[in-house]
Coordinates of C-alpha atoms in Angstrom, one line a residue:
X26 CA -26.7 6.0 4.5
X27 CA -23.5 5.4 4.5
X28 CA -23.5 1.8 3.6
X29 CA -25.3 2.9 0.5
X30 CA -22.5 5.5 -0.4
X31 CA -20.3 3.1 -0.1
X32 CA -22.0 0.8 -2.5
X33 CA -22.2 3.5 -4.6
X34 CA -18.8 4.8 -4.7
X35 CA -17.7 1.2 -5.4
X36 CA -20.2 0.6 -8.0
X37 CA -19.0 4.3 -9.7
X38 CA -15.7 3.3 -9.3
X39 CA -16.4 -0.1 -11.2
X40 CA -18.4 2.1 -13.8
X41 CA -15.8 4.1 -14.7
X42 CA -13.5 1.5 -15.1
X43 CA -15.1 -0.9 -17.7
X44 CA -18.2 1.3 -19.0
X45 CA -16.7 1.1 -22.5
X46 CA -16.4 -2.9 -22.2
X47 CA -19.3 -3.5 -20.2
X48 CA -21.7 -1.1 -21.9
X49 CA -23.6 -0.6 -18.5
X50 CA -25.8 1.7 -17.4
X51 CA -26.5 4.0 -14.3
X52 CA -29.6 5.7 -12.8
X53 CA -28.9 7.5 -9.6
X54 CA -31.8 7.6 -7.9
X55 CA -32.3 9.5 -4.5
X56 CA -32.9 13.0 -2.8
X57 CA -31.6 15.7 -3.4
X58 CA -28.0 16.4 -1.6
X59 CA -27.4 12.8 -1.4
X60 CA -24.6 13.0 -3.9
X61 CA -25.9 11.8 -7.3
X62 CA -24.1 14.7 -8.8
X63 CA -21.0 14.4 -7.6
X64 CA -20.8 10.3 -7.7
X65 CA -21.6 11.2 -12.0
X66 CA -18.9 13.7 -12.2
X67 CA -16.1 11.9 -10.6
X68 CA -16.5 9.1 -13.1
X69 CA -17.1 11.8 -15.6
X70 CA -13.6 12.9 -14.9
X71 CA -12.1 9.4 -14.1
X72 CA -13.7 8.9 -18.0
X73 CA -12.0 11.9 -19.5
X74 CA -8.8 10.6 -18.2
X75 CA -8.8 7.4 -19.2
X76 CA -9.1 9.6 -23.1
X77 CA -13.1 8.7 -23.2
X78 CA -15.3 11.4 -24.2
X79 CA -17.9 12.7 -22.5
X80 CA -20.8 14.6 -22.5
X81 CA -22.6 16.3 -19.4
X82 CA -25.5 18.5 -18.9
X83 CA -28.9 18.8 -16.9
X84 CA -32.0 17.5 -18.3
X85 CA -33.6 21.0 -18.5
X86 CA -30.8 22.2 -20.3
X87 CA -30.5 19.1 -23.3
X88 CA -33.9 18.8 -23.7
X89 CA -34.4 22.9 -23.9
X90 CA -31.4 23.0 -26.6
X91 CA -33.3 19.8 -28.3
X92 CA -36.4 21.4 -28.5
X93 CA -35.3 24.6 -29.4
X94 CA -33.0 22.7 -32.8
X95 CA -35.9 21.0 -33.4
X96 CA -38.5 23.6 -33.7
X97 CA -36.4 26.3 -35.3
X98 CA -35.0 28.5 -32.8
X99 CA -31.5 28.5 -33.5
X100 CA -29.9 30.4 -36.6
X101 CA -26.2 31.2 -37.3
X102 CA -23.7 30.0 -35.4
X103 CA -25.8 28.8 -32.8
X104 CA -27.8 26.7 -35.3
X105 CA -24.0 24.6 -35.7
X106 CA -23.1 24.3 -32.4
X107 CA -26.7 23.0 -31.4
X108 CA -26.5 20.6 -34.1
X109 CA -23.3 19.8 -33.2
X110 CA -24.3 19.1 -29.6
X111 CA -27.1 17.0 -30.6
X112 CA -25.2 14.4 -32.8
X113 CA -22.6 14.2 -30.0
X114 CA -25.0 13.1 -27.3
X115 CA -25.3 9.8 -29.7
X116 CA -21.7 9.4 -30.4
X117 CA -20.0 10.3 -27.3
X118 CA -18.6 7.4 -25.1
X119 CA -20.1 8.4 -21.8
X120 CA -23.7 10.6 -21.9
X121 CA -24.6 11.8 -18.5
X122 CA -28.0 13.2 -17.8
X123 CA -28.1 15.1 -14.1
X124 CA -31.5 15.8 -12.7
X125 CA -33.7 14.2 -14.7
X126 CA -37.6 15.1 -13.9
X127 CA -36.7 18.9 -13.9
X128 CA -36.9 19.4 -17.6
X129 CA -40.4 20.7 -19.0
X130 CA -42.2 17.8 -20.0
X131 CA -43.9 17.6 -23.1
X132 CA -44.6 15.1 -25.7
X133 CA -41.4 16.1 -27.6
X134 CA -39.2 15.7 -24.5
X135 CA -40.5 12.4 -23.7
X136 CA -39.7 11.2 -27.3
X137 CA -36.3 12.6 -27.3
X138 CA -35.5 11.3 -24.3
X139 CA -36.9 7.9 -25.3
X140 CA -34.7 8.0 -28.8
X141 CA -31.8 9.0 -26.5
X142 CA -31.7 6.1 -24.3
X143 CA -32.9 3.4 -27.0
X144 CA -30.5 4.8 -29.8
X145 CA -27.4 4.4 -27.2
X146 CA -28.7 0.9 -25.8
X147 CA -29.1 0.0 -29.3
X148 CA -25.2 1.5 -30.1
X149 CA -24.0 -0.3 -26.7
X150 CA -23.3 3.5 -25.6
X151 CA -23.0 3.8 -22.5
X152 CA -25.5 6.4 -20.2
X153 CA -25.6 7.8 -16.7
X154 CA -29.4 9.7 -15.6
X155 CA -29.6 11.1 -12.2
X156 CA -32.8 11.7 -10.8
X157 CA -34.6 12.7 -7.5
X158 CA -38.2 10.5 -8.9
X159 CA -38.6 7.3 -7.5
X160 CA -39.4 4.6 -10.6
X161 CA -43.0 5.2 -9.9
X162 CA -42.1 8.8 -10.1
X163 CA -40.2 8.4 -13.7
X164 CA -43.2 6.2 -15.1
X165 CA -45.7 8.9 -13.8
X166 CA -43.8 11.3 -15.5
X167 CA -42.5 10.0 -18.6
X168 CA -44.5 6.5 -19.5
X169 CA -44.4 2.8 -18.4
X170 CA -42.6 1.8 -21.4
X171 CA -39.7 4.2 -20.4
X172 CA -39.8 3.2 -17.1
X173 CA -39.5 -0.2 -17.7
X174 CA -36.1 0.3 -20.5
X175 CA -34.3 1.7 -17.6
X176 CA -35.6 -0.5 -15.0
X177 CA -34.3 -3.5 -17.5
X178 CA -31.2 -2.3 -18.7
X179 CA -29.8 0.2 -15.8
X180 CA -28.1 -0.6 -13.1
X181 CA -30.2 1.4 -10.4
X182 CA -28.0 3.1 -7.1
X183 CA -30.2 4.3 -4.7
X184 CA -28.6 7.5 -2.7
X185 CA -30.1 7.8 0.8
X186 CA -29.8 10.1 3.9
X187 CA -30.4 13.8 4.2
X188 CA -29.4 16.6 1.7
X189 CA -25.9 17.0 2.6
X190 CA -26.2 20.5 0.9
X191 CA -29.0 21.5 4.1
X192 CA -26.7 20.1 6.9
X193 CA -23.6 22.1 6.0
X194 CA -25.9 25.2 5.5
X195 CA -27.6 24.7 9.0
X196 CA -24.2 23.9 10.6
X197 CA -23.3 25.9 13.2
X198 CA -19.5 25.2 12.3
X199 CA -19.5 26.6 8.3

């Protein structure tokens, strides 16, 4: 395990360096507490202060504010700010998807998700998924065209060992 975090911190490190030349992708792939999370938000802040933007939020959570903009749910002042949040997730410099697998998936989620990643390969935006599914897991899940986009054009990190999370809990030094 620690090989592969090293790899990984290296490869993050690299990432967040030259994303916005490079155009490269990420998909962190692993259990959970095996730090996928907190490799995407260290170059999520390394980004920010370098001036890039970035936008960050769970897969439950973009593809619930998705679903609810496009099927009518919003109004107000809410209504802006989701549509807001929508365009920015295909404009922003850095898009970084955490947990990927624990949205509710439907056909719409699957599309979106699908126009996400194409539209931003497509823009030569650059994208970040995290996700606890192995690749046979994602194509399962979502579809074998899908799949095979972010087998193609991601670079994959695998995250090993045990949930990190677990050993501090069961720690008899907290």
């Amino acid at each position: 395990p620690l090989v592969y975090a090293k790899q990984a911190y290296a490869r993050g490190l690299q990432f967040a360096e030259t994303f916005d030349a490079t155009h490269d992708n990420l998909l962190l792939m692993g259990n959970a507490g095996t730090g996928k999370t907190y490799l995407s938000s260290c170059i999520a802040n390394y980004a920010l202060a370098r001036g890039k933007t970035v936008y960050y939020q769970t897969a439950f959570q973009l593809f619930d504010l998705l679903e609810k903009l496009k099927f009518g749910r919003y109004d107000g002042d809410d209504l802006e700010q989701a549509e807001y949040t929508s365009r920015y997730v295909y404009q922003t410099d850095l898009l970084i998807i955490d947990d990927l697998g624990t949205e509710f998936i439907s056909a719409y989620s699957t599309a979106a998700l699908f126009d996400i990643i194409n539209t931003r390969q497509i823009q030569e935006k650059s994208t970040i998924l995290s996700t606890n599914l192995t690749a046979a897991g994602l194509e399962q899940i979502y579809s074998k065209r899908l799949t095979s986009r972010l087998m193609g054009n991601y670079t994959v990190l695998p995250f090993v060992g045990r949930d990190l999370r677990m050993r501090k809990f069961q720690s008899p030094n907290k």
